[in-house]
Amino acid sequence: MATGVARRARRRVRGAPPAGVRARSAEDWWWDRLAPSGSGYHLLQSDSMLLVLPGSGPARARAHRRAARRAQRLRLPGSRVTAAKARPKSAPAPAPAPAPAPQQGPDPGWGDRIPLEILLQIFGLLVAADGPMPFLGRAARVCRRWREAASQPTLWHTVTLSPPLAGRPTKGGAKAEKKLLASLERFMPNRFSQLQKLTLIHWKSQVHAVLKLVSESCPRLTFLKLSDCHGVAPNSLTVLARACPQLHSLDIQHSTPGPCSQVLRLLNLVWLPKPSGRAATPGPGFPSLEELCLAGPTCNSVSDEALGRLLHSSPNLRLLDLRGCARITPAGLCDLPCRELEQLYLGLYGMSDRLTLAKEGSPLLTQKWAHTLRELDLSGQGFSEKDLEQALAAFSGTPGGLQPALCSLNLRGTRVTPSTVSSVISSCPGLQFLNLESCRCLPRGLKRAYRGPEDVQRCLEQLLTSPPSPS
């Protein structure tokens, strides 16, 4: 009888599950791979996600844990506790308790089996909520796969860097800054290649080195904030502006400049002045500054107050480029301490139709700097005909009978009249460039740019011989 039963069992299809047991599917195989039996994890499936959650799991009894630790101490060769001292002499030696079966813990390599794409999505959600630091730094220490995911530049879009010993004594803070700078030199070229927003807080001695490193490694930087940083040198900001063409916002709060250079260029920046509840004490400024450029392609929020804070201690300024700064007024420029300005650019290209411009005040500019101005750009400014006539007449009355130094004049899109143009050409024999494009009050044949002294003199001859314009 037994032989027949065994024979019938051998006839069964190999691999078929026994009666009452369901065959394993591909889904079951994946579930066992994600949460193996005895690992302490269980799966929770919903409509759009699959969660691996830690389970409570059966805990070993306290007596079993004590017995396991005691047996381990007895097995150590140099242990002071021996088997003879551990049990009383009068009592018979108890039978050795059976060692508890080792409980199967979680698979140590489970983190390496998570696809990199899923890790990036998970890390991206955490970074969007709490920022990349300190989470990415800690996640990089878990395993190689997590380190690879945490090092992806796509996760490092917004970073705030502050030395760990900020507020401590100067000696300790400088040492902490050097240590952090050494770490940045190692991983910034790789991780920060897609950095867009950077904030530096409480840097005292290594601001120039950090900004130089940022200019070399972060070409996509769009926002920079310096809060309570000392030694912000203008040449560092200039190098940064050149290396990061997409930089459009610079926020400097409670920071003091370092050794000032002679040139400061902040191009294409979005100025966002914040109103203060009380009058702020002006900083040391830029005593050695000779060139300041705040030009931009669009209208910005640079006001007379902001310009005064920048230049309140810059008497040696020679070049001032404010193209696009529609809120700057002639009265604000007249209050600047510089007395020998040579180049002044106030052009508003393509903005006169959308902005309410100043209609008067241009004589304040030429009365102050007519004896030193070599280049003047007033394109797009909405000064009236009478206002421009008074302003340009200042070049014919230079003190001491000296000839004015003006050699370039841009009046594109202004309301300058033929008589005013003739007067300024006659008063400035050294004029080599004159732009009269889109000047509505001039005859049609004269609305162009003149280059070279001969071309400028031909313009004067045409003005003297042409009939007066009906407009």
CSV table of C-alpha atoms in Angstrom, one decimal:
chain,number,residue,atom,x,y,z
A,1,MET,CA,0.0,0.0,0.0
A,2,ALA,CA,2.8,2.3,1.0
A,3,THR,CA,4.6,1.4,-2.2
A,4,GLY,CA,1.6,2.5,-4.3
A,5,VAL,CA,1.3,5.8,-2.6
A,6,ALA,CA,5.0,6.6,-3.2
A,7,ARG,CA,4.6,5.6,-6.8
A,8,ARG,CA,1.7,7.9,-7.3
A,9,ALA,CA,3.5,10.8,-5.6
A,10,ARG,CA,6.5,10.4,-8.0
A,11,ARG,CA,4.1,10.7,-10.9
A,12,ARG,CA,3.1,14.2,-9.9
A,13,VAL,CA,4.5,17.0,-12.0
A,14,ARG,CA,7.7,18.2,-10.6
A,15,GLY,CA,7.6,21.7,-9.2
A,16,ALA,CA,3.8,21.7,-8.7
A,17,PRO,CA,2.8,23.1,-5.3
A,18,PRO,CA,1.2,20.6,-2.8
A,19,ALA,CA,-2.5,20.5,-2.4
A,20,GLY,CA,-4.0,23.5,-0.8
A,21,VAL,CA,-0.9,25.7,-1.4
A,22,ARG,CA,-1.1,28.6,-4.0
A,23,ALA,CA,1.6,28.8,-6.6
A,24,ARG,CA,4.2,31.6,-6.1
A,25,SER,CA,3.7,34.4,-8.6
A,26,ALA,CA,6.2,37.1,-9.7
A,27,GLU,CA,4.5,39.6,-7.3
A,28,ASP,CA,5.1,37.3,-4.4
A,29,TRP,CA,8.7,37.0,-5.4
A,30,TRP,CA,9.1,40.8,-5.4
A,31,TRP,CA,7.4,41.1,-2.0
A,32,ASP,CA,9.8,38.5,-0.5
A,33,ARG,CA,12.8,40.4,-2.0
A,34,LEU,CA,11.7,43.8,-0.5
A,35,ALA,CA,10.6,42.5,2.9
A,36,PRO,CA,12.0,39.0,3.5
A,37,SER,CA,10.5,36.8,6.2
A,38,GLY,CA,11.9,37.6,9.6
A,39,SER,CA,13.5,40.9,8.6
A,40,GLY,CA,11.2,42.9,10.9
A,41,TYR,CA,9.7,44.8,7.9
A,42,HIS,CA,6.3,44.5,6.3
A,43,LEU,CA,4.7,45.9,3.1
A,44,LEU,CA,1.8,48.2,2.9
A,45,GLN,CA,0.3,48.7,-0.6
A,46,SER,CA,-2.1,51.4,-1.7
A,47,ASP,CA,-3.4,52.7,-5.0
A,48,SER,CA,-0.3,54.5,-6.1
A,49,MET,CA,2.6,53.5,-3.8
A,50,LEU,CA,4.3,50.7,-2.0
A,51,LEU,CA,5.6,51.3,1.5
A,52,VAL,CA,8.2,49.2,3.4
A,53,LEU,CA,7.5,49.8,7.1
A,54,PRO,CA,9.4,48.5,10.1
A,55,GLY,CA,7.4,46.0,12.1
A,56,SER,CA,7.3,45.6,15.9
A,57,GLY,CA,8.6,42.0,15.7
A,58,PRO,CA,8.8,39.6,18.8
A,59,ALA,CA,11.2,40.8,21.3
A,60,ARG,CA,13.4,38.3,23.1
A,61,ALA,CA,12.8,37.8,26.8
A,62,ARG,CA,14.9,39.7,29.3
A,63,ALA,CA,16.2,36.5,30.8
A,64,HIS,CA,17.4,35.2,27.5
A,65,ARG,CA,19.2,38.4,26.8
A,66,ARG,CA,21.0,38.2,30.2
A,67,ALA,CA,21.9,34.6,29.6
A,68,ALA,CA,23.4,35.4,26.2
A,69,ARG,CA,25.5,38.2,27.6
A,70,ARG,CA,26.7,36.1,30.5
A,71,ALA,CA,27.7,33.2,28.2
A,72,GLN,CA,29.7,35.7,26.1
A,73,ARG,CA,31.6,37.0,29.1
A,74,LEU,CA,32.4,33.5,30.2
A,75,ARG,CA,33.8,32.6,26.8
A,76,LEU,CA,36.3,35.6,26.8
A,77,PRO,CA,39.8,34.3,27.7
A,78,GLY,CA,40.8,37.4,29.8
A,79,SER,CA,37.5,37.7,31.6
A,80,ARG,CA,37.6,38.1,35.4
A,81,VAL,CA,34.4,36.4,35.9
A,82,THR,CA,34.9,32.6,35.7
A,83,ALA,CA,32.5,29.7,35.7
A,84,ALA,CA,33.5,28.8,39.3
A,85,LYS,CA,32.8,32.2,40.7
A,86,ALA,CA,29.6,32.5,38.7
A,87,ARG,CA,27.8,29.6,40.5
A,88,PRO,CA,27.8,28.6,44.2
A,89,LYS,CA,30.1,25.8,45.3
A,90,SER,CA,27.4,23.9,47.2
A,91,ALA,CA,24.9,23.9,44.3
A,92,PRO,CA,25.4,21.4,41.6
A,93,ALA,CA,26.4,22.8,38.2
A,94,PRO,CA,23.2,23.5,36.3
A,95,ALA,CA,22.8,22.1,32.9
A,96,PRO,CA,23.8,24.6,30.2
A,97,ALA,CA,20.9,26.4,28.9
A,98,PRO,CA,20.3,26.1,25.2
A,99,ALA,CA,21.6,29.1,23.3
A,100,PRO,CA,18.7,31.1,21.9
A,101,ALA,CA,18.3,30.8,18.2
A,102,PRO,CA,19.7,33.8,16.5
A,103,GLN,CA,17.0,36.1,15.3
A,104,GLN,CA,17.2,37.0,11.6
A,105,GLY,CA,17.7,40.8,11.4
A,106,PRO,CA,17.2,43.1,8.5
A,107,ASP,CA,19.2,42.6,5.4
A,108,PRO,CA,22.3,44.8,5.7
A,109,GLY,CA,22.4,45.4,1.9
A,110,TRP,CA,18.8,46.5,1.4
A,111,GLY,CA,19.9,50.1,0.8
A,112,ASP,CA,22.0,49.1,-2.2
A,113,ARG,CA,19.0,47.5,-3.9
A,114,ILE,CA,16.9,50.7,-4.1
A,115,PRO,CA,17.2,52.1,-7.6
A,116,LEU,CA,19.1,55.4,-7.8
A,117,GLU,CA,16.1,57.1,-9.5
A,118,ILE,CA,13.8,56.3,-6.6
A,119,LEU,CA,16.4,57.6,-4.1
A,120,LEU,CA,16.8,60.8,-6.0
A,121,GLN,CA,13.0,61.3,-5.9
A,122,ILE,CA,12.9,60.7,-2.2
A,123,PHE,CA,15.9,62.9,-1.5
A,124,GLY,CA,14.4,65.6,-3.7
A,125,LEU,CA,11.2,65.7,-1.6
A,126,LEU,CA,13.2,66.1,1.6
A,127,VAL,CA,15.5,68.7,0.2
A,128,ALA,CA,12.5,70.7,-1.1
A,129,ALA,CA,11.0,70.7,2.4
A,130,ASP,CA,14.1,71.2,4.6
A,131,GLY,CA,17.0,72.1,2.3
A,132,PRO,CA,20.0,70.0,1.4
A,133,MET,CA,21.9,70.5,4.6
A,134,PRO,CA,22.3,68.7,6.9
A,135,PHE,CA,20.3,65.9,5.4
A,136,LEU,CA,22.4,65.2,2.3
A,137,GLY,CA,25.6,65.3,4.4
A,138,ARG,CA,24.2,62.6,6.8
A,139,ALA,CA,22.6,60.5,4.1
A,140,ALA,CA,26.0,60.3,2.3
A,141,ARG,CA,27.4,58.3,5.2
A,142,VAL,CA,24.8,55.5,5.1
A,143,CYS,CA,26.2,53.5,2.1
A,144,ARG,CA,27.7,53.9,-1.3
A,145,ARG,CA,24.4,54.0,-3.1
A,146,TRP,CA,23.1,56.8,-0.8
A,147,ARG,CA,26.4,58.7,-1.1
A,148,GLU,CA,26.1,58.5,-4.9
A,149,ALA,CA,22.5,59.8,-4.7
A,150,ALA,CA,23.4,62.6,-2.2
A,151,SER,CA,26.2,63.8,-4.5
A,152,GLN,CA,24.0,64.5,-7.5
A,153,PRO,CA,24.1,68.2,-8.5
A,154,THR,CA,20.4,68.2,-9.1
A,155,LEU,CA,19.8,68.2,-5.4
A,156,TRP,CA,22.1,71.1,-4.6
A,157,HIS,CA,20.1,74.1,-6.0
A,158,THR,CA,19.9,76.1,-2.8
A,159,VAL,CA,22.7,76.1,-0.2
A,160,THR,CA,23.3,78.1,3.0
A,161,LEU,CA,26.9,78.1,4.3
A,162,SER,CA,27.8,79.2,7.8
A,163,PRO,CA,30.9,78.2,9.8
A,164,PRO,CA,30.1,75.8,12.7
A,165,LEU,CA,31.8,78.1,15.2
A,166,ALA,CA,30.0,81.3,14.2
A,167,GLY,CA,29.9,83.7,17.2
A,168,ARG,CA,32.8,82.0,19.0
A,169,PRO,CA,36.2,83.8,19.6
A,170,THR,CA,37.9,85.1,16.4
A,171,LYS,CA,40.7,82.5,16.6
A,172,GLY,CA,38.3,79.5,16.7
A,173,GLY,CA,36.0,81.0,14.1
A,174,ALA,CA,38.9,81.5,11.6
A,175,LYS,CA,40.0,77.9,12.1
A,176,ALA,CA,36.5,76.6,11.5
A,177,GLU,CA,36.2,78.7,8.3
A,178,LYS,CA,39.5,77.3,6.9
A,179,LYS,CA,38.3,73.8,7.7
A,180,LEU,CA,34.9,74.4,6.0
A,181,LEU,CA,36.7,76.0,3.0
A,182,ALA,CA,38.9,72.9,2.6
A,183,SER,CA,35.8,70.7,2.5
A,184,LEU,CA,34.2,73.0,-0.1
A,185,GLU,CA,37.3,72.8,-2.3
A,186,ARG,CA,36.8,69.1,-2.5
A,187,PHE,CA,33.2,68.6,-3.4
A,188,MET,CA,32.1,72.0,-4.7
A,189,PRO,CA,33.3,71.5,-8.3
A,190,ASN,CA,31.1,68.4,-8.6
A,191,ARG,CA,28.1,68.9,-6.3
A,192,PHE,CA,27.6,72.7,-6.9
A,193,SER,CA,27.7,72.7,-10.7
A,194,GLN,CA,24.0,73.4,-10.8
A,195,LEU,CA,23.8,75.7,-7.7
A,196,GLN,CA,21.3,78.6,-8.2
A,197,LYS,CA,20.9,80.2,-4.8
A,198,LEU,CA,23.7,80.7,-2.3
A,199,THR,CA,23.6,82.4,1.2
A,200,LEU,CA,26.7,83.1,3.2
A,201,ILE,CA,26.2,83.9,6.9
A,202,HIS,CA,28.8,84.9,9.6
A,203,TRP,CA,31.9,84.6,7.4
A,204,LYS,CA,34.7,86.8,8.8
A,205,SER,CA,38.0,85.9,7.1
A,206,GLN,CA,37.4,83.7,4.1
A,207,VAL,CA,34.7,85.5,2.1
A,208,HIS,CA,37.0,86.3,-0.8
A,209,ALA,CA,38.2,82.7,-1.1
A,210,VAL,CA,34.6,81.4,-1.0
A,211,LEU,CA,33.4,83.8,-3.6
A,212,LYS,CA,36.3,83.0,-5.8
A,213,LEU,CA,35.5,79.2,-5.5
A,214,VAL,CA,31.9,79.9,-6.3
A,215,SER,CA,32.8,81.9,-9.4
A,216,GLU,CA,34.9,78.9,-10.6
A,217,SER,CA,32.3,76.2,-9.8
A,218,CYS,CA,28.8,77.7,-10.0
A,219,PRO,CA,28.1,79.1,-13.5
A,220,ARG,CA,24.3,78.9,-13.0
A,221,LEU,CA,24.2,81.1,-9.9
A,222,THR,CA,21.2,83.5,-9.9
A,223,PHE,CA,20.9,84.6,-6.3
A,224,LEU,CA,23.6,85.6,-3.8
A,225,LYS,CA,23.0,86.8,-0.2
A,226,LEU,CA,25.8,87.9,2.2
A,227,SER,CA,24.6,88.3,5.7
A,228,ASP,CA,26.9,89.5,8.5
A,229,CYS,CA,30.1,88.9,6.4
A,230,HIS,CA,33.3,90.9,6.8
A,231,GLY,CA,35.7,91.6,4.1
A,232,VAL,CA,33.4,91.7,1.1
A,233,ALA,CA,35.8,93.1,-1.5
A,234,PRO,CA,34.4,94.7,-4.6
A,235,ASN,CA,36.8,92.9,-6.9
A,236,SER,CA,35.3,89.6,-5.6
A,237,LEU,CA,31.9,90.6,-6.6
A,238,THR,CA,33.2,91.8,-10.0
A,239,VAL,CA,34.8,88.5,-10.7
A,240,LEU,CA,31.6,86.7,-9.6
A,241,ALA,CA,29.4,88.9,-11.9
A,242,ARG,CA,31.6,88.0,-14.9
A,243,ALA,CA,31.7,84.3,-14.2
A,244,CYS,CA,28.0,84.0,-13.4
A,245,PRO,CA,26.1,85.7,-16.3
A,246,GLN,CA,22.7,84.6,-14.9
A,247,LEU,CA,23.3,86.3,-11.5
A,248,HIS,CA,20.3,88.7,-11.2
A,249,SER,CA,19.9,89.3,-7.4
A,250,LEU,CA,22.5,90.4,-4.9
A,251,ASP,CA,21.5,90.9,-1.2
A,252,ILE,CA,24.2,92.3,1.1
A,253,GLN,CA,22.9,92.7,4.7
A,254,HIS,CA,25.0,93.8,7.7
A,255,SER,CA,28.2,93.2,5.9
A,256,THR,CA,31.3,95.4,5.8
A,257,PRO,CA,33.5,95.8,2.8
A,258,GLY,CA,37.1,94.7,2.8
A,259,PRO,CA,40.1,96.5,1.1
A,260,CYS,CA,38.4,98.5,-1.6
A,261,SER,CA,39.5,98.3,-5.2
A,262,GLN,CA,39.1,101.0,-7.7
A,263,VAL,CA,36.4,99.4,-9.8
A,264,LEU,CA,33.0,98.0,-8.8
A,265,ARG,CA,30.7,96.5,-11.5
A,266,LEU,CA,27.3,95.0,-10.5
A,267,LEU,CA,25.8,94.3,-13.9
A,268,ASN,CA,22.2,93.0,-14.6
A,269,LEU,CA,21.3,92.7,-10.9
A,270,VAL,CA,17.8,93.0,-9.5
A,271,TRP,CA,17.9,95.5,-6.7
A,272,LEU,CA,15.3,94.8,-4.0
A,273,PRO,CA,15.7,97.5,-1.4
A,274,LYS,CA,14.0,96.7,1.9
A,275,PRO,CA,12.5,99.6,3.9
A,276,SER,CA,14.0,99.9,7.4
A,277,GLY,CA,12.1,101.1,10.4
A,278,ARG,CA,14.8,103.4,11.5
A,279,ALA,CA,17.6,105.3,9.8
A,280,ALA,CA,20.5,102.9,9.1
A,281,THR,CA,24.0,104.0,10.0
A,282,PRO,CA,26.1,104.4,6.8
A,283,GLY,CA,29.0,102.0,6.4
A,284,PRO,CA,32.6,102.9,5.6
A,285,GLY,CA,31.8,103.0,1.9
A,286,PHE,CA,34.4,102.8,-0.8
A,287,PRO,CA,37.0,105.6,-0.3
A,288,SER,CA,39.3,104.5,-3.3
A,289,LEU,CA,36.5,103.8,-5.8
A,290,GLU,CA,37.0,105.3,-9.2
A,291,GLU,CA,34.5,103.4,-11.3
A,292,LEU,CA,30.9,102.2,-10.4
A,293,CYS,CA,28.7,100.4,-12.9
A,294,LEU,CA,25.1,99.5,-12.0
A,295,ALA,CA,23.8,99.1,-15.5
A,296,GLY,CA,21.1,96.7,-16.5
A,297,PRO,CA,18.9,95.9,-19.5
A,298,THR,CA,15.7,96.6,-17.6
A,299,CYS,CA,14.5,99.1,-15.1
A,300,ASN,CA,15.8,98.5,-11.6
A,301,SER,CA,15.1,99.9,-8.2
A,302,VAL,CA,18.3,101.8,-7.5
A,303,SER,CA,17.3,105.0,-5.9
A,304,ASP,CA,19.0,108.2,-4.9
A,305,GLU,CA,19.3,106.9,-1.3
A,306,ALA,CA,20.9,103.6,-2.4
A,307,LEU,CA,23.4,105.4,-4.6
A,308,GLY,CA,24.2,107.9,-1.8
A,309,ARG,CA,25.0,105.0,0.6
A,310,LEU,CA,27.3,103.5,-2.0
A,311,LEU,CA,29.2,106.7,-2.9
A,312,HIS,CA,29.0,108.8,0.3
A,313,SER,CA,32.7,108.4,0.8
A,314,SER,CA,34.0,108.2,-2.8
A,315,PRO,CA,35.4,111.6,-3.8
A,316,ASN,CA,37.7,110.1,-6.5
A,317,LEU,CA,34.9,108.7,-8.7
A,318,ARG,CA,35.7,109.1,-12.4
A,319,LEU,CA,33.1,106.8,-14.1
A,320,LEU,CA,29.5,106.4,-13.2
A,321,ASP,CA,27.3,104.0,-15.3
A,322,LEU,CA,23.6,104.1,-14.3
A,323,ARG,CA,22.0,103.0,-17.6
A,324,GLY,CA,18.6,101.5,-16.7
A,325,CYS,CA,18.4,103.3,-13.3
A,326,ALA,CA,15.3,105.3,-14.0
A,327,ARG,CA,14.7,106.3,-10.4
A,328,ILE,CA,18.0,108.3,-10.2
A,329,THR,CA,17.3,112.0,-10.4
A,330,PRO,CA,19.7,114.9,-11.2
A,331,ALA,CA,19.2,116.2,-7.7
A,332,GLY,CA,20.5,112.9,-6.2
A,333,LEU,CA,23.5,113.0,-8.5
A,334,CYS,CA,24.3,116.5,-7.6
A,335,ASP,CA,24.6,115.6,-3.9
A,336,LEU,CA,27.4,113.1,-4.6
A,337,PRO,CA,30.8,114.0,-3.2
A,338,CYS,CA,32.8,113.4,-6.4
A,339,ARG,CA,33.8,116.7,-8.1
A,340,GLU,CA,35.8,115.5,-11.1
A,341,LEU,CA,33.5,113.0,-12.9
A,342,GLU,CA,34.7,112.2,-16.4
A,343,GLN,CA,32.1,109.7,-17.7
A,344,LEU,CA,28.4,109.7,-16.9
A,345,TYR,CA,26.0,107.3,-18.5
A,346,LEU,CA,22.3,107.8,-17.8
A,347,GLY,CA,20.8,106.1,-20.9
A,348,LEU,CA,17.3,104.6,-20.7
A,349,TYR,CA,17.1,102.5,-23.8
A,350,GLY,CA,13.5,101.6,-24.8
A,351,MET,CA,12.0,102.8,-21.5
A,352,SER,CA,10.8,106.3,-22.2
A,353,ASP,CA,7.4,105.0,-23.4
A,354,ARG,CA,6.6,103.1,-20.3
A,355,LEU,CA,8.1,105.3,-17.5
A,356,THR,CA,7.2,108.7,-16.1
A,357,LEU,CA,10.6,110.3,-16.4
A,358,ALA,CA,11.9,113.5,-14.9
A,359,LYS,CA,11.2,116.6,-17.0
A,360,GLU,CA,13.7,118.9,-15.6
A,361,GLY,CA,17.0,119.0,-13.7
A,362,SER,CA,19.6,118.2,-16.3
A,363,PRO,CA,21.4,121.6,-15.8
A,364,LEU,CA,22.4,120.4,-12.4
A,365,LEU,CA,24.6,117.7,-14.0
A,366,THR,CA,26.4,119.9,-16.4
A,367,GLN,CA,26.9,122.8,-14.0
A,368,LYS,CA,28.7,120.5,-11.6
A,369,TRP,CA,30.8,118.5,-14.1
A,370,ALA,CA,31.0,120.5,-17.4
A,371,HIS,CA,34.7,121.2,-16.8
A,372,THR,CA,35.6,117.5,-16.5
A,373,LEU,CA,33.0,115.5,-18.4
A,374,ARG,CA,34.5,113.6,-21.4
A,375,GLU,CA,31.5,111.3,-22.1
A,376,LEU,CA,27.8,112.0,-21.4
A,377,ASP,CA,24.9,109.7,-22.2
A,378,LEU,CA,21.4,111.1,-21.8
A,379,SER,CA,19.6,108.8,-24.3
A,380,GLY,CA,15.9,108.2,-23.6
A,381,GLN,CA,15.7,110.8,-20.9
A,382,GLY,CA,12.5,112.9,-21.0
A,383,PHE,CA,14.0,116.4,-20.3
A,384,SER,CA,12.2,119.2,-22.0
A,385,GLU,CA,13.7,121.3,-24.9
A,386,LYS,CA,14.4,124.3,-22.6
A,387,ASP,CA,15.9,122.1,-19.9
A,388,LEU,CA,18.4,120.4,-22.4
A,389,GLU,CA,19.2,123.8,-23.8
A,390,GLN,CA,20.3,125.1,-20.4
A,391,ALA,CA,22.2,121.9,-19.6
A,392,LEU,CA,24.3,121.9,-22.8
A,393,ALA,CA,24.9,125.6,-22.7
A,394,ALA,CA,27.1,125.0,-19.6
A,395,PHE,CA,29.8,123.6,-22.0
A,396,SER,CA,30.2,127.0,-23.6
A,397,GLY,CA,30.9,128.7,-20.3
A,398,THR,CA,33.7,126.7,-18.7
A,399,PRO,CA,35.8,128.6,-16.1
A,400,GLY,CA,39.1,130.1,-17.1
A,401,GLY,CA,38.2,130.2,-20.8
A,402,LEU,CA,39.4,126.6,-21.2
A,403,GLN,CA,37.9,124.4,-23.9
A,404,PRO,CA,35.5,121.7,-22.6
A,405,ALA,CA,36.8,118.1,-22.6
A,406,LEU,CA,33.6,116.6,-24.0
A,407,CYS,CA,34.4,114.2,-26.8
A,408,SER,CA,31.3,111.9,-26.8
A,409,LEU,CA,27.6,112.9,-26.5
A,410,ASN,CA,24.6,110.6,-26.8
A,411,LEU,CA,21.3,112.4,-27.2
A,412,ARG,CA,19.4,109.5,-28.7
A,413,GLY,CA,15.6,109.8,-28.3
A,414,THR,CA,15.7,113.1,-26.5
A,415,ARG,CA,14.0,116.4,-27.3
A,416,VAL,CA,17.1,118.3,-28.2
A,417,THR,CA,16.6,121.1,-30.8
A,418,PRO,CA,18.8,122.1,-33.8
A,419,SER,CA,19.9,125.3,-32.1
A,420,THR,CA,21.0,123.4,-29.0
A,421,VAL,CA,23.0,120.9,-31.1
A,422,SER,CA,24.7,123.6,-33.1
A,423,SER,CA,25.7,125.4,-29.9
A,424,VAL,CA,27.2,122.3,-28.3
A,425,ILE,CA,29.2,121.4,-31.5
A,426,SER,CA,30.5,124.9,-31.7
A,427,SER,CA,31.5,125.0,-28.0
A,428,CYS,CA,33.2,121.5,-28.0
A,429,PRO,CA,35.8,121.3,-30.8
A,430,GLY,CA,37.0,118.0,-29.5
A,431,LEU,CA,33.7,116.3,-30.0
A,432,GLN,CA,34.2,113.0,-31.9
A,433,PHE,CA,30.9,111.1,-31.4
A,434,LEU,CA,27.4,112.5,-31.5
A,435,ASN,CA,24.3,110.4,-31.5
A,436,LEU,CA,21.1,112.1,-32.7
A,437,GLU,CA,19.0,109.0,-33.5
A,438,SER,CA,15.2,109.3,-32.9
A,439,CYS,CA,15.4,112.9,-31.9
A,440,ARG,CA,11.9,114.1,-32.6
A,441,CYS,CA,12.7,117.8,-32.8
A,442,LEU,CA,15.4,117.5,-35.5
A,443,PRO,CA,15.0,117.4,-39.3
A,444,ARG,CA,14.7,113.9,-40.7
A,445,GLY,CA,18.0,113.8,-42.5
A,446,LEU,CA,20.0,114.6,-39.4
A,447,LYS,CA,18.7,111.8,-37.1
A,448,ARG,CA,21.7,109.5,-37.1
A,449,ALA,CA,25.0,108.9,-35.3
A,450,TYR,CA,28.1,110.9,-36.3
A,451,ARG,CA,31.5,109.4,-35.7
A,452,GLY,CA,34.8,111.4,-36.1
A,453,PRO,CA,35.4,115.1,-35.9
A,454,GLU,CA,34.9,115.6,-39.7
A,455,ASP,CA,31.5,113.9,-39.6
A,456,VAL,CA,30.5,116.0,-36.6
A,457,GLN,CA,31.5,119.2,-38.4
A,458,ARG,CA,29.4,118.1,-41.4
A,459,CYS,CA,26.4,117.8,-39.1
A,460,LEU,CA,27.0,121.4,-37.9
A,461,GLU,CA,27.1,122.6,-41.5
A,462,GLN,CA,23.8,120.8,-42.3
A,463,LEU,CA,22.2,122.3,-39.2
A,464,LEU,CA,23.3,125.9,-40.2
A,465,THR,CA,22.0,125.5,-43.8
A,466,SER,CA,18.9,123.4,-43.4
A,467,PRO,CA,15.5,125.2,-43.0
A,468,PRO,CA,13.9,125.1,-39.5
A,469,SER,CA,11.9,122.0,-38.7
A,470,PRO,CA,8.1,122.6,-38.6
A,471,SER,CA,7.9,120.5,-35.4
